[in-house]
Each structure stands twice: as C-alpha cells, then as structure tokens.
CSV table of C-alpha atoms and ligand atoms in Angstrom, one decimal:
chain,number,residue,atom,x,y,z
A,1,UNK,CA,0.0,0.0,0.0
A,2,UNK,CA,0.9,3.6,-0.4
A,3,UNK,CA,0.4,5.6,2.8
A,4,UNK,CA,-1.8,8.6,2.2
A,5,UNK,CA,0.9,10.9,3.8
A,6,UNK,CA,4.1,10.1,5.6
A,7,UNK,CA,3.2,11.3,9.1
A,8,UNK,CA,-0.4,12.6,9.2
A,9,UNK,CA,-1.9,9.6,7.5
A,10,UNK,CA,0.3,6.5,7.8
A,11,UNK,CA,-2.3,4.1,6.4
A,12,UNK,CA,-4.2,3.5,3.2
A,13,UNK,CA,-7.3,5.6,2.5
A,14,UNK,CA,-9.8,4.4,0.0
A,15,UNK,CA,-10.3,7.3,-2.4
A,16,UNK,CA,-6.7,8.4,-2.0
A,17,UNK,CA,-5.6,4.9,-3.2
A,18,UNK,CA,-7.8,5.3,-6.3
A,19,UNK,CA,-6.1,8.5,-7.3
A,20,UNK,CA,-2.7,7.2,-6.2
A,21,UNK,CA,-3.3,4.3,-8.6
A,22,UNK,CA,-4.0,6.8,-11.4
A,23,UNK,CA,-0.6,8.3,-10.8
A,24,UNK,CA,1.2,5.0,-10.4
A,25,UNK,CA,-0.2,3.8,-13.6
A,26,UNK,CA,2.0,6.4,-15.3
A,27,UNK,CA,5.1,5.0,-13.6
A,28,UNK,CA,4.5,1.3,-13.2
A,29,UNK,CA,1.3,-0.6,-14.1
A,30,UNK,CA,2.2,-3.5,-11.7
A,31,UNK,CA,2.5,-1.0,-8.8
A,32,UNK,CA,-0.8,0.5,-9.6
A,33,UNK,CA,-2.3,-3.0,-9.7
A,34,UNK,CA,-0.8,-3.9,-6.3
A,35,UNK,CA,-2.2,-0.7,-4.8
A,36,UNK,CA,-5.8,-1.6,-5.8
A,37,UNK,CA,-5.4,-5.3,-5.0
A,38,UNK,CA,-4.3,-4.3,-1.5
A,39,UNK,CA,-7.4,-2.2,-1.2
A,40,UNK,CA,-9.7,-5.0,-2.3
A,41,UNK,CA,-8.3,-7.3,0.3
A,42,UNK,CA,-10.0,-5.1,2.8
A,43,UNK,CA,-13.4,-5.2,1.0
A,44,UNK,CA,-16.3,-6.2,3.3
A,45,UNK,CA,-18.6,-9.1,2.4
A,46,UNK,CA,-21.4,-6.6,1.8
A,47,UNK,CA,-19.4,-5.0,-1.0
A,48,UNK,CA,-18.4,-1.9,1.0
A,49,UNK,CA,-14.8,-0.7,0.5
A,50,UNK,CA,-13.7,0.7,3.9
A,51,UNK,CA,-12.4,4.2,4.1
A,52,UNK,CA,-9.1,3.2,5.9
A,53,UNK,CA,-7.1,0.1,5.5
A,54,UNK,CA,-4.7,0.0,8.5
A,55,UNK,CA,-1.0,-0.7,8.1
A,56,UNK,CA,0.9,-2.3,10.9
A,57,UNK,CA,2.2,1.1,12.1
A,58,UNK,CA,0.4,3.4,14.5
A,59,UNK,CA,0.5,7.1,14.9
A,60,UNK,CA,-3.0,7.9,13.7
A,61,UNK,CA,-6.2,8.5,15.6
A,62,UNK,CA,-8.8,7.0,15.5
A,63,UNK,CA,-6.9,3.8,14.9
A,64,UNK,CA,-8.2,0.2,14.6
A,65,UNK,CA,-8.9,-0.2,18.3
A,66,UNK,CA,-11.2,2.8,18.3
A,67,UNK,CA,-13.1,1.6,15.3
A,68,UNK,CA,-13.5,-1.9,16.7
A,69,UNK,CA,-14.7,-3.4,13.4
A,70,UNK,CA,-13.8,-6.9,14.4
A,71,UNK,CA,-17.3,-7.0,15.9
A,72,UNK,CA,-18.8,-6.5,12.4
A,73,UNK,CA,-20.1,-9.6,10.7
A,74,UNK,CA,-19.1,-8.2,7.2
A,75,UNK,CA,-15.6,-7.1,8.0
A,76,UNK,CA,-12.6,-9.0,6.6
A,77,UNK,CA,-10.7,-11.3,9.0
A,78,UNK,CA,-7.2,-10.7,7.8
A,79,UNK,CA,-7.1,-6.9,7.5
A,80,UNK,CA,-7.9,-4.2,10.0
A,81,UNK,CA,-10.2,-1.4,8.6
A,82,UNK,CA,-12.4,1.5,9.6
A,83,UNK,CA,-16.2,0.9,9.3
A,84,UNK,CA,-17.3,3.6,6.9
A,85,UNK,CA,-16.6,4.3,3.2
A,86,UNK,CA,-15.4,7.1,0.9
A,87,UNK,CA,-16.2,8.3,-2.7
A,88,UNK,CA,-16.0,5.5,-5.4
A,89,UNK,CA,-13.3,6.9,-7.7
A,90,UNK,CA,-11.7,3.5,-8.2
A,91,UNK,CA,-13.2,2.6,-11.5
A,92,UNK,CA,-11.5,5.6,-13.0
A,93,UNK,CA,-8.2,4.1,-12.0
A,94,UNK,CA,-9.0,0.6,-13.2
A,95,UNK,CA,-9.7,2.1,-16.7
A,96,UNK,CA,-6.4,4.0,-16.6
A,97,UNK,CA,-4.5,0.8,-15.6
A,98,UNK,CA,-6.0,-1.1,-18.5
A,99,UNK,CA,-5.2,1.7,-21.0
A,100,UNK,CA,-1.6,2.0,-19.6
A,101,UNK,CA,-1.1,-1.8,-19.7
A,102,UNK,CA,-2.3,-1.9,-23.3
A,103,UNK,CA,0.0,0.9,-24.3
A,104,UNK,CA,3.0,-0.8,-22.6
A,105,UNK,CA,2.1,-4.2,-24.3
A,106,UNK,CA,3.6,-7.6,-23.6
A,107,UNK,CA,3.5,-9.0,-20.1
A,108,UNK,CA,2.3,-5.7,-18.6
A,109,UNK,CA,-0.7,-5.8,-20.9
A,110,UNK,CA,-1.5,-9.3,-19.8
A,111,UNK,CA,-1.2,-8.4,-16.2
A,112,UNK,CA,-3.5,-5.4,-16.6
A,113,UNK,CA,-6.1,-7.4,-18.5
A,114,UNK,CA,-6.0,-10.2,-15.9
A,115,UNK,CA,-6.4,-7.6,-13.2
A,116,UNK,CA,-9.5,-6.2,-14.8
A,117,UNK,CA,-11.0,-9.6,-15.4
A,118,UNK,CA,-10.3,-10.8,-11.9
A,119,UNK,CA,-11.5,-7.8,-10.0
A,120,UNK,CA,-14.5,-6.6,-12.1
A,121,UNK,CA,-16.9,-8.5,-9.8
A,122,UNK,CA,-15.5,-6.8,-6.7
A,123,UNK,CA,-15.9,-3.3,-8.2
A,124,UNK,CA,-19.4,-4.2,-9.3
A,125,UNK,CA,-20.2,-5.4,-5.7
A,126,UNK,CA,-18.9,-2.1,-4.4
A,127,UNK,CA,-21.2,0.0,-6.7
A,128,UNK,CA,-24.1,-2.3,-6.0
A,129,UNK,CA,-23.7,-1.8,-2.3
A,130,UNK,CA,-23.7,2.0,-2.7
A,131,UNK,CA,-26.8,1.8,-4.9
A,132,UNK,CA,-28.7,-0.4,-2.4
A,133,UNK,CA,-27.5,0.1,1.2
A,134,UNK,CA,-27.0,3.8,0.6
A,135,UNK,CA,-29.9,4.5,-1.7
A,136,UNK,CA,-32.6,2.3,-0.4
A,137,UNK,CA,-35.4,4.5,-1.8
A,138,UNK,CA,-33.7,4.6,-5.3
A,139,UNK,CA,-33.6,8.4,-5.4
A,140,UNK,CA,-30.3,8.4,-7.1
A,141,UNK,CA,-28.5,10.0,-4.2
A,142,UNK,CA,-25.9,8.3,-2.0
A,143,UNK,CA,-26.6,8.7,1.7
A,144,UNK,CA,-23.6,9.1,4.0
A,145,UNK,CA,-23.5,8.5,7.7
A,146,UNK,CA,-20.4,10.5,8.5
A,147,UNK,CA,-18.8,13.6,7.1
A,148,UNK,CA,-15.6,11.5,6.6
A,149,UNK,CA,-17.5,9.5,4.0
A,150,UNK,CA,-17.7,12.5,1.7
A,151,UNK,CA,-13.9,12.9,1.9
A,152,UNK,CA,-14.6,16.7,2.5
A,153,UNK,CA,-14.6,16.2,6.2
A,154,UNK,CA,-15.3,19.6,7.7
A,155,UNK,CA,-16.8,21.3,4.7
A,156,UNK,CA,-19.5,23.9,5.7
A,157,UNK,CA,-21.9,21.5,3.8
A,158,UNK,CA,-22.0,19.4,7.0
A,159,UNK,CA,-22.3,22.2,9.6
A,160,UNK,CA,-26.1,22.0,9.8
A,161,UNK,CA,-26.4,18.2,10.1
A,162,UNK,CA,-23.5,18.1,12.5
A,163,UNK,CA,-25.2,20.7,14.7
A,164,UNK,CA,-27.8,18.0,15.5
A,165,UNK,CA,-25.0,15.5,16.5
A,166,UNK,CA,-24.6,15.8,20.3
A,167,UNK,CA,-21.9,13.6,21.8
A,168,UNK,CA,-23.3,11.5,24.6
A,169,UNK,CA,-21.8,11.7,28.1
A,170,UNK,CA,-20.5,8.2,27.6
A,171,UNK,CA,-18.3,9.1,24.6
A,172,UNK,CA,-14.9,7.6,25.5
A,173,UNK,CA,-12.1,10.1,25.9
A,174,UNK,CA,-9.6,10.8,23.2
A,175,UNK,CA,-6.3,12.3,22.3
A,176,UNK,CA,-5.9,13.6,18.8
A,177,UNK,CA,-2.6,13.1,16.9
A,178,UNK,CA,-3.5,15.0,13.7
A,179,UNK,CA,-2.8,18.4,15.2
A,180,UNK,CA,0.9,17.3,15.8
A,181,UNK,CA,1.6,17.0,12.1
A,182,UNK,CA,0.5,20.4,10.7
A,183,UNK,CA,2.1,23.8,11.0
A,184,UNK,CA,-0.9,25.4,12.7
A,185,UNK,CA,-3.9,23.8,14.4
A,186,UNK,CA,-6.3,26.2,12.5
A,187,UNK,CA,-5.5,24.1,9.4
A,188,UNK,CA,-7.4,21.2,11.0
A,189,UNK,CA,-10.9,20.7,12.3
A,190,UNK,CA,-11.6,21.8,15.9
A,191,UNK,CA,-11.9,19.6,19.0
A,192,UNK,CA,-15.7,20.2,19.1
A,193,UNK,CA,-15.9,18.8,15.5
A,194,UNK,CA,-13.8,15.8,16.5
A,195,UNK,CA,-16.1,15.1,19.4
A,196,UNK,CA,-19.0,14.8,16.9
A,197,UNK,CA,-16.9,12.7,14.5
A,198,UNK,CA,-16.1,10.2,17.2
A,199,UNK,CA,-19.6,10.1,18.6
A,200,UNK,CA,-20.9,8.9,15.2
A,201,UNK,CA,-18.1,6.2,15.2
A,202,UNK,CA,-19.3,5.2,18.6
A,203,UNK,CA,-22.9,4.9,17.4
A,204,UNK,CA,-21.9,2.8,14.4
A,205,UNK,CA,-19.7,0.6,16.5
A,206,UNK,CA,-22.5,-0.1,19.0
A,207,UNK,CA,-24.6,-1.6,16.2
A,208,UNK,CA,-21.6,-3.5,14.9
A,209,UNK,CA,-21.6,-1.5,11.6
A,210,UNK,CA,-24.7,-3.3,10.5
A,211,UNK,CA,-26.1,-1.4,7.5
A,212,UNK,CA,-29.8,-1.6,8.4
A,213,UNK,CA,-29.3,-0.8,12.1
A,214,UNK,CA,-26.9,2.1,11.2
A,215,UNK,CA,-29.6,3.9,9.3
A,216,UNK,CA,-31.8,3.7,12.4
A,217,UNK,CA,-29.4,4.9,15.0
A,218,UNK,CA,-26.9,7.2,13.3
A,219,UNK,CA,-27.3,10.9,14.1
A,220,UNK,CA,-25.9,12.0,10.7
A,221,UNK,CA,-27.7,11.0,7.5
A,222,UNK,CA,-27.2,13.2,4.5
A,223,UNK,CA,-27.7,12.6,0.7
A,224,UNK,CA,-24.2,13.6,-0.6
A,225,UNK,CA,-24.6,15.1,-4.1
A,226,UNK,CA,-20.9,15.1,-5.0
A,227,UNK,CA,-20.5,11.4,-4.0
A,228,UNK,CA,-23.5,10.7,-6.1
A,229,UNK,CA,-22.0,12.4,-9.1
A,230,UNK,CA,-18.8,10.4,-8.6
A,231,UNK,CA,-20.8,7.2,-8.5
A,232,UNK,CA,-22.5,8.1,-11.7
A,233,UNK,CA,-19.3,8.7,-13.7
A,234,UNK,CA,-17.5,5.8,-12.2
A,235,UNK,CA,-20.4,3.5,-13.0
A,236,UNK,CA,-20.1,4.6,-16.7
A,237,UNK,CA,-16.4,3.7,-16.6
A,238,UNK,CA,-17.1,0.3,-15.1
A,239,UNK,CA,-19.9,-0.3,-17.6
A,240,UNK,CA,-17.3,0.3,-20.4
A,241,UNK,CA,-15.0,-2.3,-18.8
A,242,UNK,CA,-18.0,-4.7,-18.6
A,243,UNK,CA,-18.6,-4.3,-22.3
A,244,UNK,CA,-15.0,-5.3,-23.0
A,245,UNK,CA,-15.3,-8.3,-20.8
A,246,UNK,CA,-18.6,-9.4,-22.5
A,247,UNK,CA,-20.5,-8.9,-19.3
A,248,UNK,CA,-23.6,-7.5,-21.1
A,249,UNK,CA,-26.1,-7.6,-18.2
A,250,UNK,CA,-23.7,-6.1,-15.7
A,251,UNK,CA,-22.8,-3.3,-18.1
A,252,UNK,CA,-26.5,-2.6,-18.7
A,253,UNK,CA,-27.1,-2.6,-14.9
A,254,UNK,CA,-24.2,-0.1,-14.4
A,255,UNK,CA,-25.5,2.2,-17.1
A,256,UNK,CA,-28.9,2.2,-15.5
A,257,UNK,CA,-27.3,3.0,-12.2
A,258,UNK,CA,-25.3,5.8,-13.8
A,259,UNK,CA,-28.5,7.3,-15.2
A,260,UNK,CA,-30.3,7.1,-11.9
A,261,UNK,CA,-27.5,8.9,-10.0
A,262,UNK,CA,-27.1,11.5,-12.7
A,263,UNK,CA,-30.8,12.3,-12.5
A,264,UNK,CA,-30.5,12.3,-8.7
A,265,UNK,CA,-27.8,14.9,-8.9
A,266,UNK,CA,-29.9,17.1,-11.2
A,267,UNK,CA,-32.9,16.8,-8.9
A,268,UNK,CA,-31.0,18.8,-6.2
A,269,UNK,CA,-30.2,21.9,-8.2
A,270,UNK,CA,-31.3,25.2,-6.7
A,271,UNK,CA,-33.2,27.3,-9.3
A,272,UNK,CA,-32.0,30.4,-7.4
A,273,UNK,CA,-28.2,29.7,-7.4
A,274,UNK,CA,-27.8,27.1,-10.1
A,275,UNK,CA,-25.8,24.9,-7.7
A,276,UNK,CA,-26.5,21.4,-6.6
A,277,UNK,CA,-27.3,20.8,-2.9
A,278,UNK,CA,-27.0,18.0,-0.4
A,279,UNK,CA,-30.1,16.9,1.5
A,280,UNK,CA,-30.2,16.5,5.2
A,281,UNK,CA,-32.2,13.3,5.5
A,282,UNK,CA,-33.0,13.7,9.2
A,283,UNK,CA,-34.4,17.2,9.0
A,284,UNK,CA,-35.6,17.0,5.4
A,285,UNK,CA,-33.8,20.3,4.6
A,286,UNK,CA,-31.7,21.2,1.6
A,287,UNK,CA,-28.2,22.3,2.5
A,288,UNK,CA,-27.6,25.7,0.9
A,289,UNK,CA,-23.8,26.2,0.9
A,290,UNK,CA,-21.6,27.7,-1.8
A,291,UNK,CA,-19.0,24.9,-2.0
A,292,UNK,CA,-17.3,23.1,-4.8
A,293,UNK,CA,-19.7,20.2,-4.4
A,294,UNK,CA,-22.4,22.4,-5.9
A,295,UNK,CA,-20.8,21.7,-9.3
A,296,UNK,CA,-21.7,18.0,-9.2
A,297,UNK,CA,-23.9,18.3,-12.4
A,298,UNK,CA,-21.0,19.9,-14.3
A,299,UNK,CA,-18.7,17.2,-13.0
A,300,UNK,CA,-20.9,14.3,-14.0
A,301,UNK,CA,-22.2,15.8,-17.2
A,302,UNK,CA,-25.8,15.9,-16.1
A,303,UNK,CA,-28.5,15.6,-18.8
A,304,UNK,CA,-29.6,19.2,-18.8
A,305,UNK,CA,-27.7,21.5,-21.1
A,306,UNK,CA,-29.1,24.7,-19.5
A,307,UNK,CA,-28.0,23.7,-15.9
A,308,UNK,CA,-24.6,22.6,-17.1
A,309,UNK,CA,-24.0,25.7,-19.2
A,310,UNK,CA,-24.9,27.9,-16.3
A,311,UNK,CA,-22.6,26.0,-14.0
A,312,UNK,CA,-19.7,26.3,-16.5
A,313,UNK,CA,-20.1,30.0,-16.6
A,314,UNK,CA,-20.2,30.2,-12.8
A,315,UNK,CA,-17.2,27.8,-12.4
A,316,UNK,CA,-15.0,30.1,-14.6
A,317,UNK,CA,-16.6,33.3,-13.4
A,318,UNK,CA,-15.6,35.8,-10.6
A,319,UNK,CA,-17.3,33.8,-7.7
A,320,UNK,CA,-15.0,30.9,-8.4
A,321,UNK,CA,-11.9,30.3,-10.6
A,322,UNK,CA,-12.1,33.8,-12.1
A,323,UNK,CA,-12.0,35.5,-8.7
A,324,UNK,CA,-9.4,38.3,-9.1
A,325,UNK,CA,-7.6,37.7,-5.7
A,326,UNK,CA,-6.8,34.0,-6.4
A,327,UNK,CA,-3.1,33.1,-6.8
A,328,UNK,CA,-4.1,30.6,-9.5
A,329,UNK,CA,-7.4,30.2,-11.4
A,330,UNK,CA,-8.4,27.0,-9.6
A,331,UNK,CA,-11.6,26.2,-7.7
A,332,UNK,CA,-11.3,26.6,-3.9
A,333,UNK,CA,-13.3,24.2,-1.7
A,334,UNK,CA,-15.6,27.1,-0.8
A,335,UNK,CA,-16.3,30.2,-3.0
A,336,UNK,CA,-13.9,33.0,-2.3
A,337,UNK,CA,-16.9,35.3,-2.4
A,338,UNK,CA,-18.5,33.6,0.5
A,339,UNK,CA,-17.9,35.6,3.7
A,340,UNK,CA,-17.6,32.3,5.7
A,341,UNK,CA,-14.8,31.0,3.5
A,342,UNK,CA,-11.7,30.2,5.6
A,343,UNK,CA,-8.6,30.2,3.3
A,344,UNK,CA,-6.4,28.1,5.6
A,345,UNK,CA,-8.8,25.7,7.1
A,346,UNK,CA,-8.9,22.3,5.4
A,347,UNK,CA,-12.2,21.8,3.5
A,348,UNK,CA,-13.5,25.3,4.4
A,349,UNK,CA,-11.7,27.2,1.7
A,350,UNK,CA,-8.3,25.9,0.5
A,351,UNK,CA,-7.7,24.6,-3.0
A,352,UNK,CA,-7.3,20.8,-3.2
A,353,UNK,CA,-5.2,19.6,-6.2
A,354,UNK,CA,-7.2,16.3,-6.3
A,355,UNK,CA,-10.4,18.2,-6.7
A,356,UNK,CA,-8.9,20.2,-9.6
A,357,UNK,CA,-7.7,16.9,-11.1
A,358,UNK,CA,-11.2,15.4,-10.8
A,359,UNK,CA,-12.7,18.3,-12.7
A,360,UNK,CA,-10.0,18.3,-15.3
A,361,UNK,CA,-10.5,14.6,-15.8
A,362,UNK,CA,-14.2,15.1,-16.1
A,363,UNK,CA,-13.8,18.0,-18.6
A,364,UNK,CA,-11.5,16.0,-20.8
A,365,UNK,CA,-13.9,13.1,-20.7
A,366,UNK,CA,-16.7,15.4,-21.9
A,367,UNK,CA,-14.6,16.7,-24.8
A,368,UNK,CA,-13.8,20.0,-23.1
A,369,UNK,CA,-10.1,19.9,-23.7
A,370,UNK,CA,-9.7,23.6,-23.2
A,371,UNK,CA,-11.3,23.5,-19.7
A,372,UNK,CA,-9.1,20.4,-18.8
A,373,UNK,CA,-6.0,22.2,-20.0
A,374,UNK,CA,-6.7,25.3,-18.1
A,375,UNK,CA,-7.0,23.4,-14.8
A,376,UNK,CA,-3.9,21.3,-15.5
A,377,UNK,CA,-1.7,24.3,-16.4
A,378,UNK,CA,-2.8,26.3,-13.4
A,379,UNK,CA,-2.4,23.3,-11.1
A,380,UNK,CA,1.1,22.5,-12.4
A,381,UNK,CA,2.1,26.1,-11.7
A,382,UNK,CA,0.6,25.8,-8.2
A,383,UNK,CA,2.5,22.5,-7.6
A,384,UNK,CA,5.8,23.5,-9.2
A,385,UNK,CA,7.7,24.0,-5.9
A,386,UNK,CA,7.4,20.3,-5.3
A,387,UNK,CA,6.0,20.4,-1.8
A,388,UNK,CA,2.9,18.3,-2.8
A,389,UNK,CA,0.7,20.0,-0.2
A,390,UNK,CA,-2.4,18.4,0.9
A,391,UNK,CA,-4.2,21.7,0.2
A,392,UNK,CA,-3.2,25.2,-0.7
A,393,UNK,CA,-4.1,28.7,0.5
A,394,UNK,CA,-6.1,30.1,-2.5
A,395,UNK,CA,-4.8,33.7,-2.3
A,396,UNK,CA,-1.1,33.2,-1.6
A,397,UNK,CA,-0.6,29.7,-3.0
A,398,UNK,CA,1.1,28.5,0.3
A,399,UNK,CA,1.0,24.7,0.7
A,400,UNK,CA,-0.9,23.7,3.9
A,401,UNK,CA,-1.8,20.5,5.9
A,402,UNK,CA,0.5,17.6,5.2
A,403,UNK,CA,3.4,18.0,2.8
A,404,UNK,CA,4.3,15.1,0.5
A,405,UNK,CA,0.7,14.1,0.3
A,406,UNK,CA,0.6,11.0,-1.9
A,407,UNK,CA,-2.5,11.7,-4.0
A,408,UNK,CA,-1.3,15.3,-4.7
A,409,UNK,CA,2.0,13.8,-6.1
A,410,UNK,CA,0.0,11.2,-8.0
A,411,UNK,CA,-2.2,13.7,-9.8
A,412,UNK,CA,0.9,15.8,-10.6
A,413,UNK,CA,2.4,12.7,-12.3
A,414,UNK,CA,-0.7,12.2,-14.3
A,415,UNK,CA,-0.8,15.9,-15.4
A,416,UNK,CA,2.9,15.9,-16.3
A,417,UNK,CA,2.4,12.8,-18.4
A,418,UNK,CA,-0.4,14.3,-20.5
B,501,2M8,C1,-8.8,13.5,5.4
B,501,2M8,O1,-9.6,12.7,6.2
B,501,2M8,C2,-9.1,11.9,7.3
B,501,2M8,C3,-10.3,11.1,7.9
B,501,2M8,O2,-10.7,10.2,6.9
B,501,2M8,C4,-8.6,12.7,8.5
B,501,2M8,O3,-8.7,14.0,8.5
B,501,2M8,O4,-8.0,12.1,9.4
B,501,2M8,C5,-9.7,13.9,4.2
B,501,2M8,O5,-9.1,14.9,3.4
B,501,2M8,C6,-10.0,12.7,3.3
B,501,2M8,O6,-10.7,13.1,2.1
B,501,2M8,C7,-8.7,12.0,2.9
B,501,2M8,O7,-9.1,10.8,2.2
B,501,2M8,C8,-7.8,11.6,4.1
B,501,2M8,C9,-6.5,11.1,3.7
B,501,2M8,O8,-5.8,11.9,2.8
B,501,2M8,O9,-7.6,12.8,4.9
C-alpha cells in the first residue's frame, strides 16, 4: 500500500488509493495493480470498501482499536479497517490501468487485462452496495453516515447536520494526533468537531456496523450530491469495462445506475443559485452552501444543457476560478466570495489539487479539452515548488496541511504525463 501521507496519514485511504493508482499507472502498471489489489483485500462481504485500511504502524487517531470493526459480521478477517466508506473513484483508476497496460504491451498488458477480469466483480459489488444500502429508496443520491465518508470532512456542507449531533456523556475520551503534524492547528478541524466525528463512530460501533441498524441509529444522515456524481461517472467507466469483458447484463445494470444517479444529482439543483445541494435526510432540509460540491452536475455531465451551461459560466466566473484575488485560477473548496470562507482551514476554503484533477479529468472526458488544460496548467504552476501540499491557500498559493501528500503527487504525475 501507499500511505496517504508520511506522518499525518500513515495508512491506506480508499479514495486516496484510487487517485494514487491513477498516478502510479504512469510509472508502473504493476505497482498500480498492487495498490488496488491491496485495497480490495479489505473489502467487506457486503461489497463496501472501507475508508481506511490500516497498516501495521500506528500514529493515527482514530486507529483500529477505536473503530473496533472486528465485531462487524461483514468485516474481513485478515485486515484491520475502519467501518465507513469514501467516494467511489476506483473505476477511474481501473480504466487507466487497463489503458496504460495496453499501451505498454507484452507482459504488462497481460497483467492489466488479468487484473480487470479478476477484479471486475469486486468493483461491481462495491457499486451495487452503494446503490442499495446507501440509496434504499432509489432516489439516485448516495446517503452518507459520517462527514468523513464524503472525503470533505469539515466542509460547511456538514455544519447543519453536525449541529444535530450531540456527543453522549459516555463518549470515551480521546487524544488527537493529527494536530501534531500540521504547522498550525487552524488548518485542521476543531476539538468540538472531533467530538462529533467520534460520537458517530461510537454509534456505528455499538450496532456493529450493520447497514440496516446504522440507518436507524446514526445521528448524521445526508444525501451527498458530489459522491452521487462520482458514483454516476465511475459506473459509466465500469460499464465500459463490462462491455469489453462481454458482461452484457452487468454493463446494462451499471448504465442504469449511472443514469439514476445523474438524474438524482440534477434533482438537487437550486433554481436560485444554479448549484446542486446536499439533502439532510434527518431534517428533510436542503443544505444551501456555496461549495465546490455544488458543481456536481458539471462534474458528471448531467443531462440538462441549461443547468450545465450555467454551471460552467459560474465555475470560470468571478465567484470561483475567475476571482481576481486568487493566486491561481483554480476552484477553492468554498467560494472566495462567501464571507464564511476560511482560506487556511482544510475543506473550508483551500484549493485541493485532487479536486482540480477530478474536474480536469471530467472536462477531458466530456470533450472540453480547453477546460481540462486550463485546470492542468494552473495546477502545475501551483505545484511547481514540489511540496505536494495536501491543500493550498487560495490567495497566496502556500501549501498547507500535510506535505508530501501521496494523492497530490499522483495527480501531478498524471498531469505531467499528459
Ligand atoms: C482526510 O480525512 C481523514 C479522515 O478520513 C482525516 O482527516 O483524518 C480527508 O481529506 C480525506 O478526504 C482523505 O481521504 C484523508 C487522507 O488523505 O484525509
């Protein structure tokens, strides 16, 4: 496995490993294959791919003892994991591995083709689990049970649902390690936020991470529009692989699933702002924040030209990439025009290179080469000092959070190889 970061995250993270495999495929197809095979060894029998696969080392909190997933019937026996998931970007990497293997030819091609043949069913099970356990009403929106599942942990998207999460008096005590590995504690979530994060872990642990029971007890239930958009595009990628393997019915099922989630994404768009919204399933309220996740329809190529055209204009306009104070014309995690935007704080304002990469990948896929190139060129300028920051201050370009963050280096490799 590739650790997500040398000190802050000394284990494997699910969506990090997908993007790391995209970068590794540019260097060594066998290494990229190993990365994803390692991840799959941790897959639960339900199909869920857990958000952390623990290495033997320690130095991260909450570690495997705190998660206690050995009590879960569906958890793997041989590997220690967390008990929640993250966005399903993996099929994007599987496609890249196959393409890179074919370009290399010979034994590498054979390895890549065998990898796709042997693991297709596991990726399919992962997508099916998201489409059932996390969308039981078939609305085309993935429900998450923890902000960590979105990957955008402390985004203002989650402030309202988290306000309803009140840690019980019986929440076991905790000592954070994350704050030891960043220059300034303001770059990380607060202790109050961590109390809520850990309370949800406690709730899930008490029902042994059972999917049905979790929906009943968990204090955080939100339909995540950006994760839904990722599931839509990744299902299309997987359907394409299914075609090549002659798995006609599976490919049709995946296309149906992609269509359902694309429509789900579209159903959340605010007519007032033109941005997509998350839905708090507990309160029934739309979450009206001006974050990068609002561009979910643009990302997944939703089937409504007017919505997408309006989003494209907004994306490049002054409230986003075209904001005159930005160091580079790249999308911050929260609009620089939003008074609540916090330029140094994690998912509350900084620019995340992997998010820029996801949009450049999506633009290229949609035939918008110019949009893809603009994001790539600006990102490579942002990354040129070689720190591989986890995130960047949007107005000064300063790297923040962890340095030598693996997925940042991986997307840099991919951009350089274009
Ligand atoms: C961050 O999340 C972890 C918890 O999962 C943390 O803060 O400890 C997020 O940025 C997440 O998206 C990412 O996958 C992870 C590892 O890079 O770090």
